[in-house]
Short mmCIF file of C-alpha atoms and ligand atoms in Angstrom, two decimals:
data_model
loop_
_atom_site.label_atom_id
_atom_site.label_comp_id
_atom_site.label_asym_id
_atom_site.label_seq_id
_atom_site.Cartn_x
_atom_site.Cartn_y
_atom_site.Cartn_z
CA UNK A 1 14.29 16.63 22.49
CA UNK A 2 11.09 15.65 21.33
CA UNK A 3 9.29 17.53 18.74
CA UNK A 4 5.38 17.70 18.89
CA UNK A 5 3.53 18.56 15.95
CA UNK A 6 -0.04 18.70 15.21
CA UNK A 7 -1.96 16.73 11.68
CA UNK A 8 -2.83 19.94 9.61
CA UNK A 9 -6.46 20.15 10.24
CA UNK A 10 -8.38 19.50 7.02
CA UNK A 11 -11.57 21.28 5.60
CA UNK A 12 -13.25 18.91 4.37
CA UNK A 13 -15.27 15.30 5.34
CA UNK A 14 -14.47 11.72 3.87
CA UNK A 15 -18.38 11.63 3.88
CA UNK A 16 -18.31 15.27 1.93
CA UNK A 17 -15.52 14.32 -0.64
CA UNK A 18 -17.64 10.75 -1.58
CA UNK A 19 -20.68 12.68 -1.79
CA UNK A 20 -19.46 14.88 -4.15
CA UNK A 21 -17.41 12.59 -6.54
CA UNK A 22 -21.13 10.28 -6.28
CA UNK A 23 -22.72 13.32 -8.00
CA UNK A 24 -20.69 12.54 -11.18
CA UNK A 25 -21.79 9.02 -10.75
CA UNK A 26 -24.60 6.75 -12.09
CA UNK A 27 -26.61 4.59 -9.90
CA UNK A 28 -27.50 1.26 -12.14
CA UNK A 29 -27.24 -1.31 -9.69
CA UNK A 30 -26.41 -5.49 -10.29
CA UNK A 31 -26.89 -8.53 -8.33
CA UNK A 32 -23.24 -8.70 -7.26
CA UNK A 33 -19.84 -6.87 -8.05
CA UNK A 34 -16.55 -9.67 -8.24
CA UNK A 35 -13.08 -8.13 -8.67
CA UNK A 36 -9.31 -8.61 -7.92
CA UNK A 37 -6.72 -6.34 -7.21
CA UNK A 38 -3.37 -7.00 -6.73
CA UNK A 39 -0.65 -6.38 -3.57
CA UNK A 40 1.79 -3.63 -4.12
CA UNK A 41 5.14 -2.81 -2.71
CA UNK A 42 6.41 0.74 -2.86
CA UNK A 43 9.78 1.40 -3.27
CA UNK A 44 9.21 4.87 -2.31
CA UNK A 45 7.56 4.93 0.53
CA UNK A 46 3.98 6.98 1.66
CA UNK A 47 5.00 7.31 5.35
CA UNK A 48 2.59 10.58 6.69
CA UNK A 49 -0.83 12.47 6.40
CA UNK A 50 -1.19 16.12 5.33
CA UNK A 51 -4.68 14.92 6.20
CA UNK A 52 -5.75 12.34 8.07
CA UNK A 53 -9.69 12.18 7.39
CA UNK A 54 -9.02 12.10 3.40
CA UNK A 55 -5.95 10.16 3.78
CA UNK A 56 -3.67 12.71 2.12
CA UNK A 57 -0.48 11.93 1.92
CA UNK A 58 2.50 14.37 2.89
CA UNK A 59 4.58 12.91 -0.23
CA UNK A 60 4.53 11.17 -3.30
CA UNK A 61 5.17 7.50 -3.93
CA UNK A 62 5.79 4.90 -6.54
CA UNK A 63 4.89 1.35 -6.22
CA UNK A 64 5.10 -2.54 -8.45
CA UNK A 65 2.17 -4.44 -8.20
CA UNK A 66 2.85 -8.12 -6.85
CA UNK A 67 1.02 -9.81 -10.01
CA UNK A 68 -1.61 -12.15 -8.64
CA UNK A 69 -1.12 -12.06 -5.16
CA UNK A 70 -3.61 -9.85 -3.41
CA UNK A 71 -7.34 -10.05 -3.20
CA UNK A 72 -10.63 -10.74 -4.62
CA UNK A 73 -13.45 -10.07 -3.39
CA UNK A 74 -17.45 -10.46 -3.83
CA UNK A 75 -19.82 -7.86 -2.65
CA UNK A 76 -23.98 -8.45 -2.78
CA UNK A 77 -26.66 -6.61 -0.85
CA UNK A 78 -27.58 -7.97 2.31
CA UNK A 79 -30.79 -8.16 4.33
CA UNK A 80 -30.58 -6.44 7.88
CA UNK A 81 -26.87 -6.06 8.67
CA UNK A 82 -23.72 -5.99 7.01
CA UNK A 83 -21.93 -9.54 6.52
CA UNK A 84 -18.53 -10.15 6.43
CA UNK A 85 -15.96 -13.11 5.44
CA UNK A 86 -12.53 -13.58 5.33
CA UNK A 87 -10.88 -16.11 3.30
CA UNK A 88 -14.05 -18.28 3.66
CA UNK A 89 -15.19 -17.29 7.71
CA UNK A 90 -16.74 -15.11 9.35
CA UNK A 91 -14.09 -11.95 9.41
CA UNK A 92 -12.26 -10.82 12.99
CA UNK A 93 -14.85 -7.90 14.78
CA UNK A 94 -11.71 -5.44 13.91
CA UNK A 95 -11.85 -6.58 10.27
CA UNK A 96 -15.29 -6.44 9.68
CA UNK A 97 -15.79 -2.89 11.98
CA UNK A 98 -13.03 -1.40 9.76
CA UNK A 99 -14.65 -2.59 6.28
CA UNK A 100 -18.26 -1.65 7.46
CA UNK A 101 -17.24 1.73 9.02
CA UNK A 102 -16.15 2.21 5.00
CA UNK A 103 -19.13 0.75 3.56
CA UNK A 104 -20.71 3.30 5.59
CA UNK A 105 -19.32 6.10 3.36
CA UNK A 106 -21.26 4.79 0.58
CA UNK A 107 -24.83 3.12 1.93
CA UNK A 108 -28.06 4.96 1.49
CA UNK A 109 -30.23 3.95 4.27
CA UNK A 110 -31.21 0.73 5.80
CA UNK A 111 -28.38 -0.40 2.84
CA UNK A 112 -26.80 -3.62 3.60
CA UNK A 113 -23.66 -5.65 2.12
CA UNK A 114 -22.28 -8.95 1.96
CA UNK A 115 -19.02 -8.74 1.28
CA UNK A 116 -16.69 -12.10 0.89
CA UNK A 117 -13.03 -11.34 0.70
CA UNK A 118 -10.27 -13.79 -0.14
CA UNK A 119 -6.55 -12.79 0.37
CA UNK A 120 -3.86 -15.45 -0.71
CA UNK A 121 -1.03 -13.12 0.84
CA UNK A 122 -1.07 -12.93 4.70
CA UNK A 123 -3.23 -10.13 5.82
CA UNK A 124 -1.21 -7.54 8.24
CA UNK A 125 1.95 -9.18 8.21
CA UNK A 126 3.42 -5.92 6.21
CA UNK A 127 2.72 -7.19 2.75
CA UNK A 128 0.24 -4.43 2.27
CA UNK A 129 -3.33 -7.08 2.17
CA UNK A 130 -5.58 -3.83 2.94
CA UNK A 131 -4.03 -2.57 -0.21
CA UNK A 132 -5.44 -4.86 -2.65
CA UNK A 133 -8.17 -5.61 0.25
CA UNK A 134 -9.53 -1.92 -0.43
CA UNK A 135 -8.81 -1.41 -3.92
CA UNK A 136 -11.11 -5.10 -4.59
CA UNK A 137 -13.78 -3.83 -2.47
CA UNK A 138 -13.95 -0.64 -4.39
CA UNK A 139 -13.79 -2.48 -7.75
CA UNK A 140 -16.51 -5.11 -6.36
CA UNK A 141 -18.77 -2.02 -5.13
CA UNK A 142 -18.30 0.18 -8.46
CA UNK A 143 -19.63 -3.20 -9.88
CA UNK A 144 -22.54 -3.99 -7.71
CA UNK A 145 -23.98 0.12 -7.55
CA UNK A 146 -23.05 0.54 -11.60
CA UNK A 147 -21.51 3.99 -10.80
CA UNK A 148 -19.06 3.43 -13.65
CA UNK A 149 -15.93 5.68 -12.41
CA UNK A 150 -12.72 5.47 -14.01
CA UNK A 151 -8.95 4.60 -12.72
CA UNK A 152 -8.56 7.53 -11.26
CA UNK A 153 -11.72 8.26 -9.01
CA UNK A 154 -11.73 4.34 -8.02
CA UNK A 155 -7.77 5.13 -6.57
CA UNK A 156 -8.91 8.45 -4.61
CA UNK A 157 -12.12 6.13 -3.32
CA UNK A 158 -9.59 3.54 -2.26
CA UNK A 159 -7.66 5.90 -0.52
CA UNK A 160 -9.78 6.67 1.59
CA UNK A 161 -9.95 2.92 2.86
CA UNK A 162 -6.10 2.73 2.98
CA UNK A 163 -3.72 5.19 1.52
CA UNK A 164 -1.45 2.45 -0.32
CA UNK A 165 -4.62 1.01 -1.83
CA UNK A 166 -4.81 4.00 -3.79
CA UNK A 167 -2.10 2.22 -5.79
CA UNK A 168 -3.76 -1.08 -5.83
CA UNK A 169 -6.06 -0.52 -8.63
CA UNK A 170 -3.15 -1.13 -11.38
CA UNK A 171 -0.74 -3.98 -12.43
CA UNK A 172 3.00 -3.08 -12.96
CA UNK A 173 4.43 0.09 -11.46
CA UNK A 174 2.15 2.53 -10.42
CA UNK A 175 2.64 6.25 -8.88
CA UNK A 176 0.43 8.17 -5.95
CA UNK A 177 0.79 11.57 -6.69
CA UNK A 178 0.64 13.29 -3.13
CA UNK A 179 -1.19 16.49 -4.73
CA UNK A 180 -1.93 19.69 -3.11
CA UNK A 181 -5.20 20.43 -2.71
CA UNK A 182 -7.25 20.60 0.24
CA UNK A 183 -10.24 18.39 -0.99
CA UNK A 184 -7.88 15.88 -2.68
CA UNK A 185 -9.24 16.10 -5.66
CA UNK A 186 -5.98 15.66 -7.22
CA UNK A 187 -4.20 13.28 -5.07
CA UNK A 188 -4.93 9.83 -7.22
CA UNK A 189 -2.67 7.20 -8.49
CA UNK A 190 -2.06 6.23 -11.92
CA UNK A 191 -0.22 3.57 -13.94
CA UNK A 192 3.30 4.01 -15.10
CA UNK A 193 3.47 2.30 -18.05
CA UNK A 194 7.26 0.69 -18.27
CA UNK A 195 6.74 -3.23 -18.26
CA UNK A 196 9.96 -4.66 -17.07
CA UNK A 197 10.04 -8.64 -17.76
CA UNK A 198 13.11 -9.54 -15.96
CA UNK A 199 12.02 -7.76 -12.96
CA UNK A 200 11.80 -10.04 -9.68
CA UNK A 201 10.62 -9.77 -6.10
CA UNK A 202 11.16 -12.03 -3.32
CA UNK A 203 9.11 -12.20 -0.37
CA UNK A 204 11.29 -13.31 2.92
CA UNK A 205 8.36 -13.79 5.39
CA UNK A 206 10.00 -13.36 8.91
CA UNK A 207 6.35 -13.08 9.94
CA UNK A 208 2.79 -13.86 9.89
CA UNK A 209 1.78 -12.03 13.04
CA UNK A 210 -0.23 -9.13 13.26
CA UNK A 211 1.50 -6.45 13.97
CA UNK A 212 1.23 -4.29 17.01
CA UNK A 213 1.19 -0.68 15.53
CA UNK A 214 -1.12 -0.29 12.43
CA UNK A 215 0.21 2.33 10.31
CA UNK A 216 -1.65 5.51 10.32
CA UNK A 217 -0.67 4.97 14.24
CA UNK A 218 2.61 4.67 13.33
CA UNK A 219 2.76 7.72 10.83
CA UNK A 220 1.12 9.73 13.12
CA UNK A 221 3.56 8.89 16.27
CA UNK A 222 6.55 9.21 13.39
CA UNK A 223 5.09 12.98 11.93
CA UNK A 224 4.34 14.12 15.55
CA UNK A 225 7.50 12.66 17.49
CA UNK A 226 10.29 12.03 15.50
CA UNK A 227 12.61 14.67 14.56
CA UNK A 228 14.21 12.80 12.07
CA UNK A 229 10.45 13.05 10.17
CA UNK A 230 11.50 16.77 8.74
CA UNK A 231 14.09 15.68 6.28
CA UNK A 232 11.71 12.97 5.11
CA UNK A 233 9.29 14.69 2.90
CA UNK A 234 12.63 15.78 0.89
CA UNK A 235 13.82 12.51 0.89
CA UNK A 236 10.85 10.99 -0.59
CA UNK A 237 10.55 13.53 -3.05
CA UNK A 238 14.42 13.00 -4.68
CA UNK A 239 13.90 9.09 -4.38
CA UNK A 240 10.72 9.39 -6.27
CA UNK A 241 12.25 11.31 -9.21
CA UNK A 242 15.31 9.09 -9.15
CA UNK A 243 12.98 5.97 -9.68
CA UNK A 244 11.22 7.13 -12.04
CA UNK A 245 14.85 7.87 -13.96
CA UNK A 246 15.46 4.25 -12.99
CA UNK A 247 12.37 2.26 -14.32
CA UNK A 248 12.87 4.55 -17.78
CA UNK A 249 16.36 3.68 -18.16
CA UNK A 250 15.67 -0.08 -17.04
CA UNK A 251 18.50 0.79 -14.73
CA UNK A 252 17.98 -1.67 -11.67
CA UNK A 253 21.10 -0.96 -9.83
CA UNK A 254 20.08 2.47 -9.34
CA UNK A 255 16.47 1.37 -8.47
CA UNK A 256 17.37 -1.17 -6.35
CA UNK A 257 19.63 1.43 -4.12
CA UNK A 258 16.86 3.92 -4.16
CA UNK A 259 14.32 1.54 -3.37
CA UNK A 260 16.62 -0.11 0.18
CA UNK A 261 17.71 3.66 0.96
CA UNK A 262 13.99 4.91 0.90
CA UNK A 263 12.94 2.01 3.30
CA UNK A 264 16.03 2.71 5.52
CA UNK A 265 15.29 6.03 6.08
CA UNK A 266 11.63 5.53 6.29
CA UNK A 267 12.62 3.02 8.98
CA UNK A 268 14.93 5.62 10.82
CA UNK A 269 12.24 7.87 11.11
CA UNK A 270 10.32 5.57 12.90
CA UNK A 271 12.88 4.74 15.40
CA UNK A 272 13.69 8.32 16.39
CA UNK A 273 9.87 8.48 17.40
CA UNK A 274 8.76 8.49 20.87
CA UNK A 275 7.62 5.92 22.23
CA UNK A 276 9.85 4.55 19.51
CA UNK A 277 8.61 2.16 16.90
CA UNK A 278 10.62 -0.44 15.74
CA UNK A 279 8.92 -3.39 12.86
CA UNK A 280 12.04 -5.21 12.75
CA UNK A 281 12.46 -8.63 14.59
CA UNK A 282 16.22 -9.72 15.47
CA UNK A 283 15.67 -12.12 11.77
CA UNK A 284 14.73 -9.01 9.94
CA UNK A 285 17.59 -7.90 10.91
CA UNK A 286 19.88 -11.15 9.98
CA UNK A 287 18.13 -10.80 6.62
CA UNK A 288 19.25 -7.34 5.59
CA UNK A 289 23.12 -8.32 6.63
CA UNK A 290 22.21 -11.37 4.33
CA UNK A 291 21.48 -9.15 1.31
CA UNK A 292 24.34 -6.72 1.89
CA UNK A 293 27.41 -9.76 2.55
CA UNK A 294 25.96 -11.06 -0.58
CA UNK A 295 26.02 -7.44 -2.28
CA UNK A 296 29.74 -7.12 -1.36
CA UNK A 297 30.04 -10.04 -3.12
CA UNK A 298 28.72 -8.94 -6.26
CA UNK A 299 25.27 -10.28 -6.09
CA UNK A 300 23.28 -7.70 -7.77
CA UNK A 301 20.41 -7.80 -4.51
CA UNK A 302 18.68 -5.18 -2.78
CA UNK A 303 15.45 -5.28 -0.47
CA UNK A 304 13.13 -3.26 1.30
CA UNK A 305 10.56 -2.96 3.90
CA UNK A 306 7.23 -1.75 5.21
CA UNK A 307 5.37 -1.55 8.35
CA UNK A 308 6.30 -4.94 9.34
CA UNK A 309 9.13 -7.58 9.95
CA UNK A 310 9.03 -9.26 6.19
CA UNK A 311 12.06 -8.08 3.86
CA UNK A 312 11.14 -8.43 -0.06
CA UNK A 313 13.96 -8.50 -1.97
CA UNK A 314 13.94 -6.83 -5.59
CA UNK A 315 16.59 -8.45 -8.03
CA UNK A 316 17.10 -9.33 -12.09
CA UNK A 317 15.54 -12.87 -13.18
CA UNK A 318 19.31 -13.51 -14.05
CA UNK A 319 20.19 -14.24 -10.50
CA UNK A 320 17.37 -15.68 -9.64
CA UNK A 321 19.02 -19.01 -9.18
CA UNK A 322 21.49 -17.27 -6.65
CA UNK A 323 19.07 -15.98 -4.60
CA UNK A 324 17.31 -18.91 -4.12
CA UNK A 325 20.24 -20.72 -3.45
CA UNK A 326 20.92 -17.90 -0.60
CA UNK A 327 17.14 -17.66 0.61
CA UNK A 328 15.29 -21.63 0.06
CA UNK A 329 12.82 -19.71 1.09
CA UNK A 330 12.12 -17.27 -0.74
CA UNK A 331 8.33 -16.91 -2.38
CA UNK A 332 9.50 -15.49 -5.73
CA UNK A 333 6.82 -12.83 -7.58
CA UNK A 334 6.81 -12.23 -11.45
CA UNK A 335 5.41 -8.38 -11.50
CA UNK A 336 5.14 -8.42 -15.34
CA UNK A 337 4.31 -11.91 -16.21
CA UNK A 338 0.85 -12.04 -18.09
O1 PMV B 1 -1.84 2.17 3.44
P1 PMV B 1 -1.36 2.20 4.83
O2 PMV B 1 -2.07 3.20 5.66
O3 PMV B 1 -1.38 0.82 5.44
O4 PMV B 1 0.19 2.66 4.83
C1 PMV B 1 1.18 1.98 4.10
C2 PMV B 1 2.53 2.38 4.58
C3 PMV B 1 3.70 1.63 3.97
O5 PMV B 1 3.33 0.34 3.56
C4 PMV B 1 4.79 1.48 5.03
C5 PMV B 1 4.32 2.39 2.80
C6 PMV B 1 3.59 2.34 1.48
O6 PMV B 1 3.74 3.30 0.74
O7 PMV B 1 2.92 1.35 1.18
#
């Protein structure tokens, strides 16, 4: 049977909820705003909206920065009409419609932007580039207006560009509290300050292509369709609290298991949707029965997954050798190095 569900309707207006944190803001503008922001990788998962126009997410999740992969990005005013680049070109018309539909939230009239954006992680492929793509634009923009907001109020503006960006504006690991209020005043993410040195991520990039369902498509066919979707938000919330345990105690087998049983089930959700979604390519697959054979054989090596085919693997800098011998390929991140 499929189960159809409506998005809880929400009260309030992305245009409304900028508008009002801009009151707290100051308006001292510059030539140009220049920032970075780093890729994360959750290892619990956001996967659905309590509301879609503010971005509010149904549960919480916890994320590790990826370092210095992810994006930085220039902003300046512009003449007559909004221009866009992409890693040094003109940007796609979906790219540039979905960053100036954005900038729109924050223009005053006849207000025009140049915005040059440089990723050096493959944008779309499922390692989470409008993350850090929305989280530098907010930076850059905070920059080039001189509003001046902290942490917090730059993750909530974020969010409303991507929901995972909300997570983007810190290094390390970093938690999205979900919240509960209707204007989302206190969904926000903020740092969780646990450096872990030995901590390692491997990207396995099974592929660059774009993929076919974005995500808030995909959440919303999962919440709507999928009846596996009701013993999700439960899920998430036990996985959350048992990472956080985890990244205290430095205890990586139990945040590695977490962090590959969160994705799974994520991932099962999706497949019990209708039409059924499915990010996995027959290699993803190959992959994951890589990482478990090598499990059984005491390899301490666990991976997860977003809304795409790539696998990243999350092991101890003491294996590292191992796991490059197992995956040549494997583009290994330092989250804590300085
Ligand atoms: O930020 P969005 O709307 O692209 O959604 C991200 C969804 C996942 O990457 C699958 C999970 C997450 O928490 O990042």
């Amino acid at each position: 049977m499929i189960r159809i569900t409506t998005l809880n309707g929400g009260t309030m207006t992305r245009q409304k909820f900028v508008e009002n944190l801009l009151k707290r803001a100051d308006v001292k503008t510059a030539a140009r705003g220049e920032a970075f922001a780093p890729a994360n990788i959750a290892l619990c998962k956001y996967w659905g909206k309590r509301d879609a126009e503010l971005n509010l997410p149904v549960n919480s999740s916890l994320s590790i920065s990826l370092g210095k992969l992810g994006t930085r990005t220039v902003v300046k005013f512009a003449k007559s009409a909004d221009r866009i680049f992409l890693n040094g070109k003109h940007a796609p018309k979906a790219f540039a419609a979905r960053l100036s539909a954005y900038l729109d939230l924050f223009r005053a009239d006849g207000q025009f932007f140049e915005v040059r954006t440089k990723n050096n992680i493959p944008t779309a492929a499922g390692l989470a580039s409008s993350a850090s793509g929305f989280a530098a634009l907010i930076k850059a923009l905070d920059q080039l207006m001189g509003w001046g907001f902290n942490p917090r109020e730059l993750s909530m503006l974020a969010r409303l560009g991507s929901g995972s960006a909300t997570r983007s504006l810190y290094d390390g690991f970093a938690i999205w509290n979900a919240g509960q209020r209707a204007d989302g005043m206190d969904s926000y993410a903020e740092p969780l300050d646990a450096p872990w040195d030995s901590l390692r991520v491997g990207i396995l990039e099974v592929s660059k292509a774009r993929k076919k369902t974005g995500s808030t498509e995909g959440m919303n066919r999962t919440r709507e369709t999928s009846e596996l979707y009701e013993a999700w938000p439960a899920q998430a919330d036990c996985d959350y609290d048992e990472l956080r345990t985890a990244i205290v105690a430095q205890d990586f087998p139990m945040l590695g298991k977490t962090a590959e049983n969160n994705a799974l089930a994520m991932h099962a959700t999706m497949m019990a949707a209708w039409p059924p979604l499915c990010y996995w390519k027959p290699q993803s697959v190959s992959l994951m029965h890589k990482v478990w054979a090598a499990r059984e054989e005491g390899l301490e090596l666990y991976f997860t997954m977003d809304a795409g085919p790539n696998l990243k693997l999350l092991f101890l800098q003491e294996n590292q050798a191992a796991v490059k011998k197992l995956f040549p390929k494997v583009q290994v991140v330092i989250p804590f190095s300085s």
